[in-house]
Amino acid sequence: MESPLVRKLGCFTRLSAEETKALNEISRVKIRRVGAREDIIREGDTLENINLILEGWACRYKQLEDGRRQIIAFFVPGDHFDSHVFSLREMDHSIGTMNAVTLAELGREGLLALAERHPRIAQSLSWEIAVRFSIQREWTVSIGQRTAAERLGHLLCELFLRMQAVGLADATSCDLPVTQVDLADALGLSNVHVNRVLQELRANGLIVLRGRHLTIPDFQALAANSLFNPHYLHLGHEGRHLDAADE
Amino acid sequence: MESPLVRKLGCFTRLSAEETKALNEISRVKIRRVGAREDIIREGDTLENINLILEGWACRYKQLEDGRRQIIAFFVPGDHFDSHVFSLREMDHSIGTMNAVTLAELGREGLLALAERHPRIAQSLSWEIAVRFSIQREWTVSIGQRTAAERLGHLLCELFLRMQAVGLADATSCDLPVTQVDLADALGLSNVHVNRVLQELRANGLIVLRGRHLTIPDFQALAANSLFNPHYLHLGHEGRHLDAADE
DNA sequence: CGTGACTTTGAGATATATCAATCTGAGTGG
DNA sequence: CCACTCAGATTGATATATCTCAAAGTCACG
């Protein structure tokens, strides 16, 4: 079984068989299962390991004193949290699961050693961090400037492409294991409004969303409607080059 | 003259005289001046150097097709952009100046070599990136959840502390070389509304803002009013320890 | 002392929030 | 296999934070 991390890093650079094997192996050493809607990491914790998601979705979130919650990022399989946080004393936010999640706990040292031995792994891990940062920037743009419909459409486009990048989407659809309240907390909207905008997108034939499964019949249409430009995900740049060379 | 970078990294770890000297020297090699309201880097550019701000303010921003602009981050002296972007093909956003800016262009190799020779420099640079990421997350929270008054107050608290961290603030005030339109674009508000909220904060005695200079007479009061918790800036953790040991 | 950039004011307009029901459907126990 | 339950989705009615447009004021600078 191939680790979704391999799949994702493969978007950036072609990994050798040896590198792939090493990554798959390190993902198998220490597995942990967490139920739905549980916290994996709490604000104030100190981190010992890097957690890699093998199955399920999680999110980074922060809660204000009065209870308002903002989801700061979603994690899908192949994502990990959070190498660079090691520089900080303690977590300034929490990480919780959406549905049931399977994690690989990568020892910090193990991964660093791996990166040292395989420069392309190091390179693609730093690519991954840069992309994550880029996504965070785009969320700032979304919440700051886009209308509710654009925001929602934009988020769905992003999540769909990210699922596709790890091989968890078919041509037009993927799982979306989040509630409307979650979407609202991620977009800075009320759940009532999310519901209404969702209906509007459905009415326009831009999405089908039922039972935690999302279908985007015409991606271009939804993207255009949301001012979505996939550039910020930096997917498939190197990958596409290599693919082209294959043919 | 001490580089503001030294000042800032000193918040995290005590640098040796030798490390300080090395950082000051590398900041002096290649200096560049850019006028107010100019772009330093444009979307689509590829990066060759790391630019360190010695004087003046800049911002990261992104513009939607229809002209809406979101300021994604402010850069004050001591900040640099952007080591981790090297992993990406090309910039997915632009960087522009607020007022006149003096930059040090650090060669990528030079800095990497420096980091290799001095592990504490490497460590504090990675701390810096982690903090920047944390700030980006907090902006997401702000724009998503806080009211206009909280948002504005929160941003002013942040900028004041960041200026203080590089020694560019006195006990209650610092420069703030941005227009109300800039604040609006950073906060996802209209400039008219920023103006009104600014007046409200003034009326409540929380800020004095005139001629690009900000005074916060009672920081605690403004912080409380804005649900501002400085933890996310991760300032002075290690620093405080060492200070304590000094006594 | 004029010009342009920025700030301030006023008067509506509207996107989105809030509150409170009601509905739906998947899972549970009897 | 049927009621029950409960989380989540939907609806309706109303409130409000914030936006838009347009004009007028202020101030630094040449």
Coordinates of C-alpha atoms (C1' of nucleotides) in Angstrom, one line a residue:
Chain A
M1 CA 0.0 0.0 0.0
E2 CA 1.5 3.3 -1.0
S3 CA 1.6 6.1 1.5
P4 CA -0.3 9.2 0.3
L5 CA 2.7 11.2 1.2
V6 CA 4.6 9.5 -1.6
R7 CA 1.8 10.4 -3.9
K8 CA 1.8 14.0 -2.9
L9 CA 5.6 14.5 -3.0
G10 CA 5.5 12.9 -6.4
C11 CA 3.6 16.0 -7.6
F12 CA 6.7 17.9 -7.1
T13 CA 9.5 15.6 -8.0
R14 CA 9.9 12.1 -9.3
L15 CA 11.0 10.0 -6.4
S16 CA 13.3 7.0 -7.0
A17 CA 12.1 3.5 -6.1
E18 CA 14.4 3.6 -3.1
E19 CA 13.1 6.9 -1.9
T20 CA 9.5 5.6 -2.3
K21 CA 10.3 2.5 -0.3
A22 CA 11.9 4.5 2.5
L23 CA 8.9 6.8 2.8
N24 CA 6.5 4.0 2.8
E25 CA 8.5 2.1 5.4
I26 CA 8.7 5.1 7.8
S27 CA 5.0 5.6 7.5
R28 CA 4.4 2.1 8.7
V29 CA 6.4 2.1 11.9
K30 CA 4.0 3.7 14.3
I31 CA 0.3 3.9 13.5
R32 CA -2.3 5.6 15.6
R33 CA -6.1 5.7 15.2
V34 CA -8.2 8.6 16.4
G35 CA -12.0 8.8 16.4
A36 CA -14.1 11.4 14.6
R37 CA -14.4 14.9 16.2
E38 CA -11.5 14.4 18.6
D39 CA -8.5 16.6 19.3
I40 CA -5.2 15.2 18.2
I41 CA -3.2 18.1 19.5
R42 CA -4.3 20.9 21.9
E43 CA -3.1 24.4 22.2
G44 CA -0.3 24.5 24.7
D45 CA 1.0 21.0 23.9
T46 CA 4.6 20.4 22.9
L47 CA 5.3 18.3 19.9
E48 CA 7.4 15.2 19.9
N49 CA 6.5 13.7 16.5
I50 CA 5.5 14.6 13.1
N51 CA 2.0 13.2 12.4
L52 CA 1.2 12.1 8.9
I53 CA -2.4 11.5 7.9
L54 CA -2.9 8.2 6.2
E55 CA -6.7 8.2 6.2
G56 CA -9.4 10.7 7.1
W57 CA -9.5 14.4 7.5
A58 CA -8.4 16.8 10.2
C59 CA -8.2 20.5 10.7
R60 CA -6.2 23.2 12.4
Y61 CA -8.3 25.5 14.4
K62 CA -8.2 28.2 17.0
Q63 CA -10.9 29.2 19.4
L64 CA -11.5 32.7 20.8
E65 CA -12.2 33.3 24.5
D66 CA -15.9 33.7 23.8
G67 CA -16.2 30.5 21.8
R68 CA -16.0 31.7 18.2
R69 CA -14.0 29.1 16.3
Q70 CA -12.0 29.6 13.2
I71 CA -10.8 26.6 11.2
I72 CA -7.4 27.6 9.8
A73 CA -6.6 24.7 7.6
F74 CA -7.8 21.4 6.5
F75 CA -5.6 18.3 6.4
V76 CA -6.3 15.5 4.0
P77 CA -4.4 12.2 3.6
G78 CA -0.8 12.8 2.8
D79 CA -0.6 16.0 4.8
H80 CA 1.4 16.2 7.9
F81 CA 1.6 18.6 10.8
D82 CA 4.0 20.1 11.5
S83 CA 7.7 20.0 11.0
H84 CA 8.3 23.7 11.3
V85 CA 6.4 24.0 14.5
F86 CA 9.4 22.3 16.2
S87 CA 11.0 25.7 16.3
L88 CA 8.3 27.0 18.6
R89 CA 7.9 26.3 22.3
E90 CA 4.4 25.1 22.2
M91 CA 1.4 24.8 19.9
D92 CA -0.6 28.1 19.6
H93 CA -3.6 26.3 18.2
S94 CA -5.3 22.9 18.2
I95 CA -5.7 20.1 15.7
G96 CA -8.8 18.0 15.6
T97 CA -10.3 15.3 13.4
M98 CA -13.3 15.6 11.2
N99 CA -13.9 11.9 10.7
A100 CA -12.0 8.9 11.9
V101 CA -8.3 9.4 11.2
T102 CA -5.4 7.0 10.8
L103 CA -2.0 8.7 11.6
A104 CA 1.6 7.6 11.1
E105 CA 3.8 9.1 13.8
L106 CA 7.1 9.9 12.2
G107 CA 9.9 10.3 14.6
R108 CA 11.4 13.7 14.1
E109 CA 14.9 12.2 13.9
G110 CA 13.9 9.5 11.6
L111 CA 12.5 11.9 9.0
L112 CA 15.4 14.3 9.3
A113 CA 17.8 11.4 8.8
L114 CA 15.8 10.3 5.7
A115 CA 15.9 13.9 4.4
E116 CA 19.6 14.0 4.9
R117 CA 20.2 10.8 3.0
H118 CA 17.8 11.7 0.2
P119 CA 18.1 15.3 -0.9
R120 CA 15.1 15.0 -3.2
I121 CA 13.0 14.0 -0.2
A122 CA 14.3 17.1 1.7
Q123 CA 13.5 19.2 -1.3
S124 CA 10.0 18.0 -1.7
L125 CA 9.3 18.3 2.0
S126 CA 10.3 21.9 1.8
W127 CA 8.2 22.3 -1.3
E128 CA 5.3 21.0 0.7
I129 CA 5.8 23.5 3.5
A130 CA 6.0 26.3 0.9
V131 CA 2.7 25.1 -0.6
R132 CA 1.0 24.9 2.7
F133 CA 2.1 28.5 3.4
S134 CA 0.8 29.5 0.0
I135 CA -2.6 27.9 0.8
Q136 CA -2.7 29.8 4.1
R137 CA -2.1 33.1 2.2
E138 CA -4.9 32.2 -0.3
W139 CA -7.3 31.7 2.6
T140 CA -6.5 35.1 3.8
V141 CA -7.4 36.5 0.4
S142 CA -10.6 34.4 0.2
I143 CA -11.9 35.4 3.6
G144 CA -10.8 39.0 3.1
Q145 CA -12.0 39.7 -0.4
R146 CA -14.3 37.0 -1.8
T147 CA -18.1 36.9 -1.5
A148 CA -19.7 34.0 0.3
A149 CA -20.4 32.1 -2.9
E150 CA -16.9 32.7 -4.2
R151 CA -15.4 31.7 -0.9
L152 CA -17.3 28.5 -0.7
G153 CA -16.7 27.6 -4.3
H154 CA -13.1 28.4 -4.0
L155 CA -12.7 26.1 -1.0
L156 CA -14.4 23.3 -2.7
C157 CA -12.2 23.7 -5.8
E158 CA -9.1 23.6 -3.6
L159 CA -10.1 20.6 -1.6
F160 CA -11.1 18.7 -4.7
L161 CA -7.7 19.3 -6.3
R162 CA -5.9 18.4 -3.2
M163 CA -7.8 15.1 -2.9
Q164 CA -7.0 14.5 -6.6
A165 CA -3.3 15.1 -6.0
V166 CA -3.2 12.2 -3.5
G167 CA -5.3 9.9 -5.7
L168 CA -8.4 10.2 -3.7
A169 CA -10.8 11.7 -6.2
D170 CA -12.2 10.4 -9.4
A171 CA -12.7 12.6 -12.5
T172 CA -15.4 14.8 -10.9
S173 CA -15.9 13.8 -7.3
C174 CA -14.4 13.1 -3.9
D175 CA -15.3 12.6 -0.3
L176 CA -15.9 15.7 1.8
P177 CA -16.3 14.6 5.4
V178 CA -17.2 17.9 6.9
T179 CA -20.5 19.5 8.1
Q180 CA -21.9 22.8 7.1
V181 CA -20.9 24.1 10.5
D182 CA -17.3 23.2 9.7
L183 CA -17.4 24.9 6.4
A184 CA -18.9 28.0 8.1
D185 CA -16.1 28.0 10.6
A186 CA -13.5 27.7 7.9
L187 CA -14.9 30.4 5.8
G188 CA -15.9 32.9 8.5
L189 CA -19.6 32.6 7.7
S190 CA -22.6 31.5 9.6
N191 CA -23.8 28.0 9.1
V192 CA -27.2 29.3 8.0
H193 CA -25.6 31.3 5.3
V194 CA -23.4 28.5 4.2
N195 CA -26.5 26.4 3.8
R196 CA -28.1 29.0 1.6
V197 CA -25.1 29.5 -0.6
L198 CA -24.7 25.8 -1.0
Q199 CA -28.3 25.7 -2.3
E200 CA -27.5 28.4 -4.7
L201 CA -24.4 26.6 -6.1
R202 CA -26.6 23.5 -6.4
A203 CA -29.3 25.3 -8.2
N204 CA -26.7 26.6 -10.6
G205 CA -25.6 23.1 -11.3
L206 CA -22.1 23.9 -10.0
I207 CA -22.0 21.2 -7.3
V208 CA -23.7 18.1 -6.1
L209 CA -23.2 17.6 -2.4
R210 CA -24.9 14.8 -0.5
G211 CA -23.9 12.4 2.2
R212 CA -20.4 13.7 2.7
H213 CA -19.6 13.3 -1.0
L214 CA -18.9 16.2 -3.4
T215 CA -19.3 16.2 -7.1
I216 CA -18.2 19.0 -9.3
P217 CA -19.7 18.3 -12.7
D218 CA -17.9 21.1 -14.5
F219 CA -14.7 22.2 -12.7
Q220 CA -14.0 25.1 -15.0
A221 CA -17.4 26.5 -14.4
L222 CA -17.1 26.4 -10.6
A223 CA -13.5 27.8 -10.8
A224 CA -14.7 30.7 -12.9
N225 CA -17.5 31.3 -10.6
S226 CA -15.2 31.4 -7.6
L227 CA -12.3 33.3 -9.1
F228 CA -10.3 30.2 -8.5
N229 CA -6.8 30.1 -9.9
P230 CA -5.0 26.8 -9.1
H231 CA -1.6 28.4 -9.4
Y232 CA -1.2 28.9 -5.7
L233 CA -1.4 25.1 -5.1
H234 CA 1.8 24.7 -7.1
L235 CA 0.7 21.3 -8.2
G236 CA 2.2 19.3 -11.1
H237 CA 4.8 21.8 -12.2
E238 CA 7.8 19.4 -12.1
G239 CA 5.5 16.5 -12.3
R240 CA 4.0 17.6 -15.6
H241 CA 7.4 18.0 -17.0
L242 CA 8.5 14.6 -16.2
D243 CA 5.2 13.1 -17.3
A244 CA 5.6 14.8 -20.7
A245 CA 9.1 13.3 -20.9
D246 CA 7.6 9.8 -20.3
E247 CA 5.5 9.8 -23.4
Chain B
M1 CA 24.9 50.2 13.1
E2 CA 23.1 47.0 14.2
S3 CA 21.0 45.1 11.6
P4 CA 17.4 44.8 12.8
L5 CA 17.6 41.2 11.9
V6 CA 20.1 40.7 14.7
R7 CA 17.6 42.4 17.0
K8 CA 14.8 40.2 16.0
L9 CA 16.7 36.9 16.1
G10 CA 17.9 38.0 19.5
C11 CA 14.3 37.6 20.7
F12 CA 14.6 33.9 20.2
T13 CA 18.2 33.1 21.1
R14 CA 21.2 35.0 22.4
L15 CA 23.6 35.3 19.5
S16 CA 27.3 35.4 20.1
A17 CA 29.4 38.4 19.2
E18 CA 30.8 36.5 16.3
E19 CA 27.3 35.6 15.0
T20 CA 26.1 39.1 15.4
K21 CA 29.1 40.4 13.5
A22 CA 28.5 37.9 10.7
L23 CA 24.9 38.9 10.3
N24 CA 25.7 42.6 10.4
E25 CA 28.3 42.1 7.7
I26 CA 26.2 40.1 5.4
S27 CA 23.5 42.8 5.6
R28 CA 25.9 45.4 4.4
V29 CA 27.2 43.7 1.2
K30 CA 24.5 44.7 -1.2
I31 CA 22.1 47.5 -0.4
R32 CA 19.1 48.5 -2.5
R33 CA 16.7 51.4 -2.1
V34 CA 13.1 51.4 -3.3
G35 CA 10.7 54.3 -3.4
A36 CA 7.4 54.4 -1.7
R37 CA 4.5 52.5 -3.2
E38 CA 6.6 50.5 -5.7
D39 CA 6.6 46.8 -6.3
I40 CA 9.7 45.0 -5.2
I41 CA 8.7 41.6 -6.5
R42 CA 5.8 40.8 -8.9
E43 CA 3.6 37.8 -9.2
G44 CA 5.3 35.4 -11.6
D45 CA 8.9 36.6 -10.8
T46 CA 11.5 34.0 -9.9
L47 CA 13.6 34.8 -6.8
E48 CA 17.3 35.0 -6.8
N49 CA 18.0 36.6 -3.4
I50 CA 16.6 36.9 0.0
N51 CA 15.6 40.5 0.6
L52 CA 16.0 41.8 4.1
I53 CA 14.3 45.0 5.1
L54 CA 16.6 47.4 6.9
E55 CA 14.4 50.5 6.9
G56 CA 10.8 51.1 5.9
W57 CA 7.7 48.9 5.5
A58 CA 6.5 46.6 2.8
C59 CA 3.6 44.2 2.3
R60 CA 2.8 41.0 0.5
Y61 CA -0.4 41.3 -1.5
K62 CA -2.5 39.6 -4.0
Q63 CA -4.9 41.1 -6.5
L64 CA -8.0 39.5 -7.9
E65 CA -8.9 39.7 -11.5
D66 CA -11.4 42.4 -10.8
G67 CA -9.1 44.6 -8.9
R68 CA -9.9 43.7 -5.3
R69 CA -6.7 43.7 -3.4
Q70 CA -5.8 41.8 -0.2
I71 CA -2.7 42.6 1.8
I72 CA -1.5 39.3 3.1
A73 CA 1.2 40.4 5.4
F74 CA 3.2 43.4 6.5
F75 CA 7.0 43.5 6.6
V76 CA 8.8 45.7 9.0
P77 CA 12.5 46.2 9.4
G78 CA 14.2 43.0 10.3
D79 CA 11.8 40.9 8.2
H80 CA 12.9 39.2 5.1
F81 CA 11.1 37.6 2.2
D82 CA 11.3 34.7 1.6
S83 CA 13.6 31.9 2.1
H84 CA 11.1 29.2 1.8
V85 CA 9.7 30.5 -1.5
F86 CA 12.8 29.1 -3.2
S87 CA 11.1 25.8 -3.3
L88 CA 8.5 27.2 -5.6
R89 CA 8.8 27.8 -9.2
E90 CA 7.7 31.4 -9.2
M91 CA 6.0 33.9 -6.9
D92 CA 2.3 33.6 -6.6
H93 CA 1.9 37.1 -5.2
S94 CA 3.6 40.4 -5.2
I95 CA 5.5 42.5 -2.7
G96 CA 5.3 46.2 -2.6
T97 CA 6.6 49.0 -0.4
M98 CA 4.5 51.2 1.8
N99 CA 7.1 54.0 2.3
A100 CA 10.7 54.3 1.1
V101 CA 12.5 51.1 1.9
T102 CA 16.1 50.1 2.2
L103 CA 16.8 46.4 1.5
A104 CA 19.8 44.2 2.0
E105 CA 20.0 41.6 -0.7
L106 CA 21.4 38.5 0.9
G107 CA 22.7 36.0 -1.5
R108 CA 21.0 32.7 -1.0
E109 CA 24.2 30.8 -0.8
G110 CA 25.8 33.3 1.6
L111 CA 23.0 32.9 4.1
L112 CA 22.9 29.2 3.8
A113 CA 26.6 29.0 4.4
L114 CA 26.2 31.3 7.4
A115 CA 23.5 29.1 8.8
E116 CA 25.6 26.0 8.3
R117 CA 28.5 27.6 10.1
H118 CA 26.4 28.9 13.0
P119 CA 23.6 26.5 14.0
R120 CA 22.0 29.1 16.3
I121 CA 21.5 31.3 13.3
A122 CA 19.9 28.4 11.4
Q123 CA 17.7 27.7 14.4
S124 CA 16.6 31.3 14.8
L125 CA 15.9 31.7 11.1
S126 CA 13.6 28.7 11.3
W127 CA 12.0 30.1 14.4
E128 CA 11.4 33.2 12.4
I129 CA 9.6 31.4 9.6
A130 CA 7.5 29.5 12.1
V131 CA 6.5 32.8 13.7
R132 CA 5.6 34.3 10.3
F133 CA 3.4 31.3 9.6
S134 CA 1.8 31.7 13.0
I135 CA 1.1 35.3 12.2
Q136 CA -0.5 34.3 8.9
R137 CA -2.8 31.9 10.8
E138 CA -3.8 34.6 13.3
W139 CA -4.7 36.8 10.4
T140 CA -7.0 34.1 9.2
V141 CA -8.6 34.0 12.6
S142 CA -8.9 37.8 12.7
I143 CA -10.5 38.2 9.3
G144 CA -12.7 35.2 9.8
Q145 CA -14.0 35.8 13.3
R146 CA -13.3 39.2 14.8
T147 CA -15.5 42.3 14.4
A148 CA -14.1 45.3 12.6
A149 CA -13.0 47.0 15.8
E150 CA -11.4 43.9 17.2
R151 CA -9.6 43.3 13.9
L152 CA -8.2 46.8 13.6
G153 CA -7.2 46.8 17.3
H154 CA -5.6 43.4 16.9
L155 CA -3.6 44.4 13.9
L156 CA -2.3 47.6 15.7
C157 CA -1.3 45.5 18.7
E158 CA 0.6 43.1 16.5
L159 CA 2.4 45.8 14.6
F160 CA 3.3 47.7 17.7
L161 CA 4.8 44.6 19.3
R162 CA 6.7 43.7 16.2
M163 CA 8.2 47.2 15.9
Q164 CA 9.1 47.0 19.6
A165 CA 10.8 43.6 19.0
V166 CA 13.2 45.3 16.6
G167 CA 13.8 48.3 18.8
L168 CA 11.7 50.7 16.7
A169 CA 9.1 51.6 19.2
D170 CA 9.2 53.5 22.4
A171 CA 7.1 52.6 25.4
T172 CA 3.8 53.5 23.9
S173 CA 4.3 54.5 20.3
C174 CA 5.8 53.6 16.9
D175 CA 5.6 54.7 13.3
L176 CA 2.8 53.3 11.2
P177 CA 3.5 54.2 7.6
V178 CA 0.3 53.0 6.1
T179 CA -2.9 54.6 4.8
Q180 CA -6.4 53.8 5.8
V181 CA -6.9 52.2 2.5
D182 CA -3.9 49.9 3.2
L183 CA -5.4 49.0 6.6
A184 CA -8.7 48.3 4.9
D185 CA -7.1 46.0 2.3
A186 CA -5.3 44.1 5.1
L187 CA -8.4 43.6 7.2
G188 CA -10.9 42.9 4.5
L189 CA -12.9 46.0 5.2
S190 CA -13.8 49.1 3.3
N191 CA -11.7 52.2 3.8
V192 CA -14.8 54.1 4.9
H193 CA -15.4 51.6 7.6
V194 CA -11.8 51.6 8.8
N195 CA -12.1 55.3 9.1
R196 CA -15.2 55.0 11.3
V197 CA -13.8 52.3 13.5
L198 CA -10.5 54.3 13.9
Q199 CA -12.6 57.2 15.2
E200 CA -14.3 54.9 17.6
L201 CA -11.0 53.6 18.9
R202 CA -9.8 57.2 19.3
A203 CA -13.0 58.2 21.0
N204 CA -12.5 55.4 23.5
G205 CA -9.0 56.6 24.2
L206 CA -7.5 53.3 23.0
I207 CA -5.3 54.8 20.3
V208 CA -3.8 58.1 19.0
L209 CA -3.1 57.9 15.3
R210 CA -1.8 61.0 13.5
G211 CA 0.6 61.6 10.7
R212 CA 1.7 58.0 10.3
H213 CA 2.5 57.7 14.0
L214 CA 0.6 55.4 16.3
T215 CA 0.4 55.8 20.1
I216 CA -1.2 53.1 22.3
P217 CA -1.6 54.8 25.7
D218 CA -2.8 51.6 27.4
F219 CA -1.7 48.5 25.6
Q220 CA -3.6 46.2 28.0
A221 CA -6.8 48.0 27.3
L222 CA -6.5 47.8 23.5
A223 CA -5.4 44.2 23.7
A224 CA -8.5 43.3 25.9
N225 CA -10.7 45.2 23.5
S226 CA -9.3 43.3 20.6
L227 CA -9.1 39.8 22.1
F228 CA -5.4 40.1 21.5
N229 CA -3.2 37.4 22.9
P230 CA 0.5 37.9 22.1
H231 CA 1.3 34.3 22.4
Y232 CA 1.1 33.7 18.7
L233 CA 4.0 36.1 18.1
H234 CA 6.2 33.7 20.2
L235 CA 8.3 36.7 21.3
G236 CA 10.8 36.6 24.1
H237 CA 10.4 33.0 25.2
E238 CA 14.0 32.0 25.1
G239 CA 15.1 35.5 25.5
R240 CA 13.3 35.9 28.8
H241 CA 15.0 32.8 30.1
L242 CA 18.4 34.0 29.3
D243 CA 17.7 37.4 30.7
A244 CA 16.6 35.8 33.9
A245 CA 19.8 33.8 34.1
D246 CA 21.8 37.0 33.6
E247 CA 20.6 38.6 36.8
Chain C
dC1 C1' -1.3 78.9 -3.1
dG2 C1' -2.7 75.1 -6.0
dT3 C1' -2.7 70.2 -6.6
dG4 C1' -3.3 65.6 -5.4
dA5 C1' -3.4 62.1 -2.0
dC6 C1' -5.7 61.0 1.9
dT7 C1' -9.4 61.5 5.4
dT8 C1' -13.9 62.4 6.9
dT9 C1' -19.0 62.8 6.6
dG10 C1' -23.7 61.6 5.0
dA11 C1' -27.3 58.8 3.2
dG12 C1' -28.9 54.8 1.7
dA13 C1' -28.2 49.8 0.1
dT14 C1' -27.1 44.9 1.0
dA15 C1' -24.7 40.9 2.3
dT16 C1' -24.6 38.3 6.0
dA17 C1' -25.9 37.3 11.0
dT18 C1' -29.1 35.8 14.5
dC19 C1' -32.8 33.5 16.5
dA20 C1' -36.0 30.0 16.5
dA21 C1' -38.6 26.4 14.4
dT22 C1' -39.1 22.5 11.6
dC23 C1' -37.5 18.8 8.8
dT24 C1' -34.5 14.7 7.5
dG25 C1' -32.2 10.7 7.8
dA26 C1' -28.9 7.5 9.8
dG27 C1' -28.2 4.8 13.7
dT28 C1' -30.1 2.4 18.1
dG29 C1' -32.5 -0.3 21.1
dG30 C1' -36.5 -2.8 21.9
Chain D
dC1 C1' -38.8 -4.0 11.8
dC2 C1' -40.6 -0.2 14.0
dA3 C1' -40.4 3.8 17.0
dC4 C1' -36.9 6.9 19.1
dT5 C1' -33.2 9.9 19.1
dC6 C1' -30.0 13.1 17.8
dA7 C1' -26.9 15.5 14.8
dG8 C1' -27.2 17.9 11.0
dA9 C1' -29.8 20.4 7.3
dT10 C1' -33.3 23.6 6.0
dT11 C1' -36.6 27.4 6.3
dG12 C1' -38.6 31.9 7.7
dA13 C1' -38.4 36.4 9.7
dT14 C1' -35.9 40.0 11.3
dA15 C1' -31.7 42.6 12.7
dT16 C1' -27.3 44.7 11.8
dA17 C1' -22.6 45.2 10.5
dT18 C1' -20.5 46.7 6.9
dC19 C1' -20.4 48.4 2.0
dT20 C1' -21.2 51.7 -1.8
dC21 C1' -21.5 56.0 -3.7
dA22 C1' -20.7 60.7 -3.7
dA23 C1' -19.3 64.9 -1.8
dA24 C1' -16.6 67.8 1.1
dG25 C1' -12.7 68.6 4.0
dT26 C1' -7.7 68.5 5.3
dC27 C1' -3.0 68.7 4.8
dA28 C1' 1.7 68.1 2.9
dC29 C1' 4.4 69.4 -0.8
dG30 C1' 6.0 71.6 -4.9

